[in-house]
CSV table of C-alpha atoms in Angstrom, one decimal:
chain,number,residue,atom,x,y,z
A,1,MET,CA,1.9,6.5,-36.7
A,2,SER,CA,-1.5,7.3,-35.9
A,3,THR,CA,-2.4,9.2,-32.8
A,4,GLN,CA,-6.2,8.9,-33.1
A,5,HIS,CA,-7.8,8.0,-29.9
A,6,VAL,CA,-9.8,4.9,-30.1
A,7,SER,CA,-13.6,4.6,-28.3
A,8,PHE,CA,-13.3,4.7,-25.0
A,9,GLN,CA,-14.4,1.3,-23.8
A,10,GLN,CA,-13.1,-1.1,-21.0
A,11,ALA,CA,-11.2,-3.9,-22.8
A,12,SER,CA,-13.3,-7.2,-21.6
A,13,PRO,CA,-10.7,-10.6,-20.8
A,14,ASN,CA,-11.1,-12.1,-24.0
A,15,GLU,CA,-9.9,-8.3,-26.2
A,16,GLN,CA,-6.6,-7.9,-26.5
A,17,ALA,CA,-4.6,-5.5,-24.5
A,18,VAL,CA,-4.8,-1.9,-24.0
A,19,ILE,CA,-1.4,0.0,-24.0
A,20,LEU,CA,-1.5,4.4,-23.4
A,21,ILE,CA,1.2,6.0,-24.5
A,22,VAL,CA,2.4,9.4,-23.1
A,23,ASP,CA,5.0,11.7,-24.7
A,24,ASP,CA,5.2,15.3,-25.4
A,25,VAL,CA,6.9,14.0,-29.1
A,26,PRO,CA,4.8,11.2,-29.8
A,27,GLU,CA,6.4,11.2,-33.8
A,28,ASN,CA,9.6,9.7,-31.8
A,29,LEU,CA,7.4,6.7,-30.6
A,30,GLY,CA,6.7,5.5,-34.1
A,31,LEU,CA,9.2,2.6,-34.0
A,32,LEU,CA,7.2,1.5,-30.3
A,33,HIS,CA,3.4,2.0,-31.7
A,34,GLU,CA,4.1,-0.3,-34.8
A,35,SER,CA,6.0,-3.2,-32.6
A,36,LEU,CA,2.6,-2.8,-30.5
A,37,ASP,CA,0.3,-3.3,-33.1
A,38,GLN,CA,2.2,-6.0,-34.5
A,39,ALA,CA,2.4,-7.4,-31.2
A,40,GLY,CA,-1.1,-7.9,-30.9
A,41,TYR,CA,-1.8,-4.6,-28.7
A,42,ARG,CA,-4.3,-1.9,-29.0
A,43,VAL,CA,-2.9,1.1,-28.7
A,44,LEU,CA,-3.4,4.8,-27.9
A,45,VAL,CA,-1.3,7.9,-27.6
A,46,THR,CA,-1.4,11.5,-25.7
A,47,THR,CA,0.8,14.2,-25.9
A,48,ASP,CA,0.4,15.7,-22.0
A,49,GLY,CA,-0.8,14.2,-18.7
A,50,LEU,CA,-3.4,15.6,-17.8
A,51,SER,CA,-5.2,14.5,-21.3
A,52,ALA,CA,-3.6,10.7,-19.9
A,53,ILE,CA,-5.6,10.7,-16.6
A,54,GLU,CA,-8.5,11.7,-18.6
A,55,ILE,CA,-8.5,8.9,-21.1
A,56,ALA,CA,-7.2,6.5,-18.5
A,57,HIS,CA,-10.7,7.4,-16.3
A,58,ARG,CA,-12.9,6.7,-19.4
A,59,CYS,CA,-10.8,3.8,-21.2
A,60,LEU,CA,-9.4,1.9,-18.5
A,61,PRO,CA,-5.9,0.7,-20.5
A,62,ASP,CA,-4.2,-2.5,-18.9
A,63,MET,CA,-0.6,-0.5,-18.8
A,64,ILE,CA,0.6,3.3,-19.4
A,65,LEU,CA,4.1,4.2,-21.1
A,66,LEU,CA,4.6,7.3,-19.5
A,67,ASP,CA,7.2,9.8,-20.2
A,68,GLY,CA,8.8,11.2,-17.4
A,69,ASN,CA,10.0,14.7,-18.9
A,70,MET,CA,6.8,16.8,-20.6
A,71,PRO,CA,6.1,20.3,-20.1
A,72,HIS,CA,3.0,21.3,-17.8
A,73,MET,CA,2.0,18.6,-15.9
A,74,ASP,CA,5.5,15.9,-15.9
A,75,GLY,CA,5.4,11.9,-15.9
A,76,PHE,CA,5.6,11.9,-12.4
A,77,GLU,CA,2.5,14.2,-11.1
A,78,SER,CA,0.9,12.0,-13.5
A,79,CYS,CA,1.8,9.0,-11.9
A,80,ILE,CA,0.9,10.1,-9.2
A,81,GLN,CA,-2.2,11.3,-9.9
A,82,LEU,CA,-2.9,7.9,-11.4
A,83,LYS,CA,-2.2,6.2,-8.0
A,84,ALA,CA,-4.3,8.2,-6.1
A,85,SER,CA,-7.5,7.4,-7.9
A,86,PRO,CA,-9.4,4.5,-6.9
A,87,ILE,CA,-10.0,3.9,-10.8
A,88,THR,CA,-6.8,3.9,-12.3
A,89,GLN,CA,-4.6,3.7,-9.0
A,90,PHE,CA,-4.1,-0.6,-10.2
A,91,ILE,CA,-2.9,0.3,-13.8
A,92,PRO,CA,0.7,-0.9,-14.1
A,93,VAL,CA,2.4,2.5,-15.6
A,94,ILE,CA,6.1,2.3,-17.0
A,95,PHE,CA,8.3,4.8,-17.5
A,96,MET,CA,10.4,5.1,-20.5
A,97,THR,CA,12.2,8.7,-20.4
A,98,GLY,CA,15.9,10.6,-21.5
A,99,LEU,CA,16.0,10.9,-17.7
A,100,SER,CA,18.8,8.7,-16.5
A,101,GLU,CA,20.3,9.9,-13.6
A,102,THR,CA,19.8,7.7,-10.5
A,103,GLU,CA,17.5,10.4,-9.0
A,104,HIS,CA,15.2,9.9,-11.8
A,105,ILE,CA,15.3,6.0,-11.7
A,106,VAL,CA,14.2,6.5,-7.9
A,107,ARG,CA,11.7,8.8,-8.3
A,108,GLY,CA,9.9,7.0,-11.0
A,109,PHE,CA,10.1,3.6,-8.0
A,110,GLN,CA,8.5,6.3,-5.7
A,111,VAL,CA,5.5,7.8,-7.6
A,112,GLY,CA,4.3,3.8,-8.8
A,113,GLY,CA,5.8,3.3,-11.2
A,114,VAL,CA,6.3,-0.8,-12.1
A,115,ASP,CA,9.5,-0.3,-14.2
A,116,TYR,CA,11.8,2.4,-15.6
A,117,VAL,CA,13.8,2.6,-19.4
A,118,THR,CA,15.5,4.9,-20.7
A,119,LYS,CA,15.9,6.3,-24.5
A,120,PRO,CA,16.8,5.8,-26.8
A,121,LEU,CA,14.5,2.6,-26.3
A,122,ASN,CA,15.4,-0.6,-27.0
A,123,ILE,CA,11.9,-1.8,-28.7
A,124,GLU,CA,12.6,-5.8,-27.7
A,125,GLU,CA,13.7,-5.2,-24.5
A,126,VAL,CA,10.6,-2.4,-24.0
A,127,LEU,CA,8.0,-5.8,-25.7
A,128,ALA,CA,9.5,-7.7,-22.9
A,129,ARG,CA,9.0,-5.8,-19.8
A,130,VAL,CA,5.0,-4.6,-21.2
A,131,LYS,CA,4.2,-8.7,-21.7
A,132,THR,CA,6.2,-9.5,-18.1
A,133,HIS,CA,4.3,-6.8,-16.1
A,134,LEU,CA,1.2,-7.3,-18.4
A,135,ALA,CA,0.8,-10.8,-17.5
A,136,HIS,CA,1.9,-10.0,-13.2
A,137,ALA,CA,-1.2,-7.5,-13.0
A,138,LYS,CA,-3.7,-9.8,-14.5
A,139,LEU,CA,-2.4,-12.4,-11.6
A,140,LEU,CA,-2.8,-9.7,-9.3
A,141,GLN,CA,-6.2,-8.9,-10.4
A,142,GLN,CA,-7.6,-12.6,-10.5
A,143,GLN,CA,-5.9,-13.1,-7.3
A,144,LYS,CA,-7.8,-10.2,-5.8
A,145,GLN,CA,-10.9,-11.6,-7.5
A,146,VAL,CA,-10.3,-15.1,-5.9
A,147,ILE,CA,-10.0,-13.6,-2.3
A,148,ASP,CA,-13.0,-11.1,-2.8
A,149,ALA,CA,-15.0,-13.7,-3.7
A,150,THR,CA,-14.1,-15.8,-0.3
A,151,GLU,CA,-15.9,-12.7,1.0
A,152,THR,CA,-12.3,-12.6,3.1
A,153,ALA,CA,-11.2,-9.1,4.7
A,154,ILE,CA,-7.5,-8.8,3.4
A,155,LEU,CA,-5.4,-5.7,2.5
A,156,ALA,CA,-2.3,-5.3,0.6
A,157,LEU,CA,-0.1,-2.8,1.9
A,158,ASP,CA,3.4,-1.7,0.5
A,159,VAL,CA,6.7,-2.2,2.3
A,160,HIS,CA,6.4,1.4,4.1
A,161,GLY,CA,2.7,-0.2,5.8
A,162,LYS,CA,0.8,2.0,2.9
A,163,ILE,CA,-2.5,0.7,2.1
A,164,VAL,CA,-2.6,-0.4,-1.8
A,165,TRP,CA,-5.7,-2.5,-2.4
A,166,LYS,CA,-8.5,-4.0,0.3
A,167,THR,CA,-11.0,-6.1,-0.8
A,168,GLN,CA,-14.7,-5.7,-0.4
A,169,LYS,CA,-15.1,-7.2,2.8
A,170,ALA,CA,-12.1,-4.8,4.3
A,171,SER,CA,-13.6,-2.3,2.8
A,172,GLU,CA,-17.2,-2.7,4.2
A,173,LEU,CA,-15.2,-3.8,8.0
A,174,LEU,CA,-13.3,-0.2,7.8
A,175,ASN,CA,-16.2,1.8,6.8
A,176,GLN,CA,-17.9,0.5,9.8
A,177,TYR,CA,-15.4,0.6,12.5
A,178,LEU,CA,-13.0,3.1,11.1
A,179,PRO,CA,-14.7,6.2,9.0
A,180,GLU,CA,-11.5,8.0,9.7
A,181,LEU,CA,-8.8,6.0,8.9
A,182,GLU,CA,-5.9,8.2,9.1
A,183,SER,CA,-5.0,6.9,13.0
A,184,PHE,CA,-5.6,3.3,11.5
A,185,GLU,CA,-2.8,4.0,8.7
A,186,ALA,CA,-1.0,5.7,10.8
A,187,GLY,CA,-1.0,2.5,13.2
A,188,LEU,CA,0.1,0.6,10.5
A,189,LYS,CA,3.4,2.1,9.6
A,190,ALA,CA,3.8,2.1,13.4
A,191,TRP,CA,3.7,-1.9,13.0
A,192,PHE,CA,5.9,-1.9,10.1
A,193,SER,CA,8.2,0.5,11.4
A,194,ASP,CA,8.5,-1.9,14.1
A,195,LEU,CA,9.2,-5.1,11.8
A,196,GLU,CA,11.7,-3.2,10.2
A,197,GLN,CA,13.8,-2.9,13.0
A,198,GLU,CA,13.1,-6.7,14.9
A,199,LYS,CA,15.5,-8.8,14.7
A,200,ASP,CA,12.9,-11.9,14.7
A,201,PRO,CA,9.8,-11.0,12.7
A,202,LYS,CA,7.9,-13.8,13.4
A,203,LYS,CA,7.3,-12.2,16.8
A,204,LEU,CA,5.1,-9.6,15.3
A,205,THR,CA,3.7,-11.1,12.6
A,206,SER,CA,-0.1,-9.7,14.4
A,207,CYS,CA,-1.5,-6.9,16.1
A,208,SER,CA,-4.7,-5.2,17.3
A,209,TYR,CA,-6.6,-2.0,16.4
A,210,SER,CA,-9.5,-1.3,18.8
A,211,THR,CA,-12.5,1.1,18.3
A,212,PRO,CA,-15.0,2.3,20.7
A,213,SER,CA,-17.4,-1.1,19.7
A,214,GLN,CA,-14.7,-3.3,18.1
A,215,GLN,CA,-11.5,-5.0,18.0
A,216,LEU,CA,-9.5,-5.9,15.0
A,217,GLN,CA,-7.1,-8.3,14.9
A,218,LEU,CA,-4.4,-8.0,12.6
A,219,LEU,CA,-2.6,-10.8,11.1
A,220,LEU,CA,0.6,-10.8,8.4
A,221,LEU,CA,-0.1,-13.5,5.7
A,222,THR,CA,2.8,-12.7,3.4
A,223,PRO,CA,6.3,-13.5,5.0
A,224,TRP,CA,8.5,-10.3,6.0
A,225,GLU,CA,11.2,-9.8,4.0
A,226,SER,CA,14.3,-8.2,5.6
A,227,GLU,CA,15.9,-7.5,2.1
A,228,GLN,CA,13.0,-5.4,0.8
A,229,SER,CA,11.8,-4.7,-3.0
A,230,VAL,CA,9.7,-1.5,-3.8
A,231,ALA,CA,7.3,-3.6,-5.7
A,232,LYS,CA,7.1,-6.1,-2.8
A,233,ASN,CA,3.5,-6.2,-1.1
A,234,TYR,CA,2.4,-7.5,1.9
A,235,LEU,CA,-1.1,-9.0,2.6
A,236,ILE,CA,-2.7,-8.4,5.9
A,237,GLN,CA,-6.4,-10.3,7.2
A,238,ILE,CA,-8.4,-8.7,9.5
A,239,LYS,CA,-10.1,-10.6,12.1
A,240,THR,CA,-12.8,-8.8,14.5
A,241,SER,CA,-12.4,-9.9,18.5
A,242,THR,CA,-13.6,-9.1,21.4
A,243,PRO,CA,-13.0,-4.9,22.5
A,244,ALA,CA,-9.8,-3.6,23.7
A,245,LEU,CA,-9.2,-4.3,27.4
A,246,GLU,CA,-9.8,-1.7,30.5
A,247,MET,CA,-7.3,-0.8,33.0
A,248,ALA,CA,-8.8,-2.7,35.5
A,249,ASP,CA,-8.4,-5.8,32.9
A,250,ILE,CA,-4.6,-4.6,32.2
A,251,LEU,CA,-3.9,-4.4,35.6
A,252,LYS,CA,-5.6,-8.0,36.3
A,253,TYR,CA,-3.0,-9.6,33.7
A,254,CYS,CA,0.0,-7.1,34.4
A,255,PRO,CA,0.0,-6.5,37.9
A,256,GLN,CA,4.0,-5.4,37.6
A,257,LEU,CA,2.0,-2.2,36.0
A,258,THR,CA,1.3,1.2,37.2
A,259,GLN,CA,-1.8,2.9,36.9
A,260,ARG,CA,-0.4,5.4,34.6
A,261,GLU,CA,1.4,2.9,32.9
A,262,ALA,CA,-2.2,0.5,32.7
A,263,GLU,CA,-3.5,3.4,31.3
A,264,VAL,CA,-1.1,4.3,28.8
A,265,MET,CA,-0.8,0.6,27.8
A,266,HIS,CA,-5.0,0.7,27.3
A,267,TRP,CA,-4.7,3.6,24.8
A,268,LEU,CA,-1.9,1.7,23.0
A,269,LEU,CA,-4.2,-0.8,22.7
A,270,LEU,CA,-6.9,0.9,20.7
A,271,GLY,CA,-4.2,2.0,18.4
A,272,LYS,CA,-3.1,5.5,19.3
A,273,THR,CA,-0.3,7.0,18.8
A,274,ASN,CA,1.9,8.4,21.2
A,275,LYS,CA,1.2,12.1,20.4
A,276,ASP,CA,-2.3,10.9,21.2
A,277,ILE,CA,-2.0,9.2,24.0
A,278,ALA,CA,-0.2,12.5,25.6
A,279,GLU,CA,-3.3,14.7,24.6
A,280,ILE,CA,-5.5,11.9,26.1
A,281,LEU,CA,-3.5,11.9,29.3
A,282,GLU,CA,-2.7,15.2,29.5
A,283,LEU,CA,0.8,14.8,29.8
A,284,SER,CA,4.0,15.6,27.2
A,285,PRO,CA,5.4,13.3,24.4
A,286,ARG,CA,8.4,13.0,26.3
A,287,THR,CA,6.9,11.8,29.9
A,288,VAL,CA,4.7,9.2,27.4
A,289,ASN,CA,8.3,7.7,26.2
A,290,LYS,CA,9.5,7.3,29.8
A,291,HIS,CA,6.3,5.1,30.8
A,292,LEU,CA,6.2,3.5,27.2
A,293,GLU,CA,9.9,2.5,28.5
A,294,HIS,CA,9.3,1.5,31.4
A,295,ILE,CA,6.4,-0.5,30.0
A,296,PHE,CA,9.0,-2.3,27.4
A,297,GLU,CA,11.2,-3.0,30.4
A,298,LYS,CA,8.4,-4.6,32.7
A,299,LEU,CA,7.0,-6.9,29.8
A,300,CYS,CA,10.6,-7.5,28.6
A,301,VAL,CA,9.5,-6.4,25.0
A,302,GLU,CA,10.9,-4.1,22.8
A,303,ASN,CA,8.3,-1.9,20.7
A,304,ARG,CA,4.7,-0.7,20.8
A,305,THR,CA,3.7,-3.7,18.4
A,306,ALA,CA,5.4,-6.3,20.8
A,307,ALA,CA,3.4,-5.2,23.7
A,308,VAL,CA,0.2,-5.2,22.7
A,309,ALA,CA,0.5,-9.1,20.9
A,310,HIS,CA,1.9,-9.9,24.9
A,311,ILE,CA,-0.9,-8.5,26.2
A,312,ASN,CA,-3.0,-10.7,23.6
A,313,SER,CA,-1.3,-13.1,24.5
A,314,LEU,CA,-1.8,-13.2,28.2
A,315,VAL,CA,-5.7,-13.2,27.3
A,316,GLN,CA,-5.9,-15.8,25.2
A,317,GLU,CA,-3.7,-18.1,27.7
A,318,PHE,CA,-6.0,-17.2,30.6
A,319,HIS,CA,-9.2,-17.9,28.4
């Protein structure tokens, strides 16, 4: 089995798919290399995580078959770094390792792997998985290209509310209105946490996040599933609308709230976390939680997301 590296050029759609095999004992993979060759794939081999990351950035393989147990940098850490890079984050990674304990398999999916096969390898099974995941990755890429062409602002989030990818339009909106994404990402995770706990998720299919100059309306396009799959992604459309309500407006639409509760609601509409609100209003986090409990009770809602949705629905009703 040859382990020489071919020229580092990204394959065009009409060329054979490129598979990068990463294993510190490559001679054990002679049959896999040969089988991939015979199946029509272009194969690269390397023996450590660091070089795998370098090759992935330079060559952009269509898939990576990654050993989990390697010296210096194991496959799990290698996958974390691959997924952290905008250049390589979309390359599907299949772990192939002798580590067969449940904790290792779970770890493989947690760090971004799309599949996990254990050694000794069943070559026919590996080839079937490679073919399936390549087709899926190609379909996702085509979908993203179509969405980009429509100039629609779309985010893809994982089941925890973490941004997996975004269209060019979404990137432009976020860069324009939210140069610091930390608070926005915390808001997304809070929204998904509410969705997970809500008995009727259809009530929470939208939420808003406000900036000083613009309010962003987030719409859940993918139906929420109670039984989550690790690989499940949710599509979110971003729309711009008017700035968030001031406290006087909140009291007009919700006269049952006190002045302090309206202040808390104002910052809630701006997408601030409970901790942020406590710092802004110079209150203890416990006091903010108490105010939120009273707000939820008065608005007949169960959580932050539902409270924001309720206020937005009142605004639309009276306009």
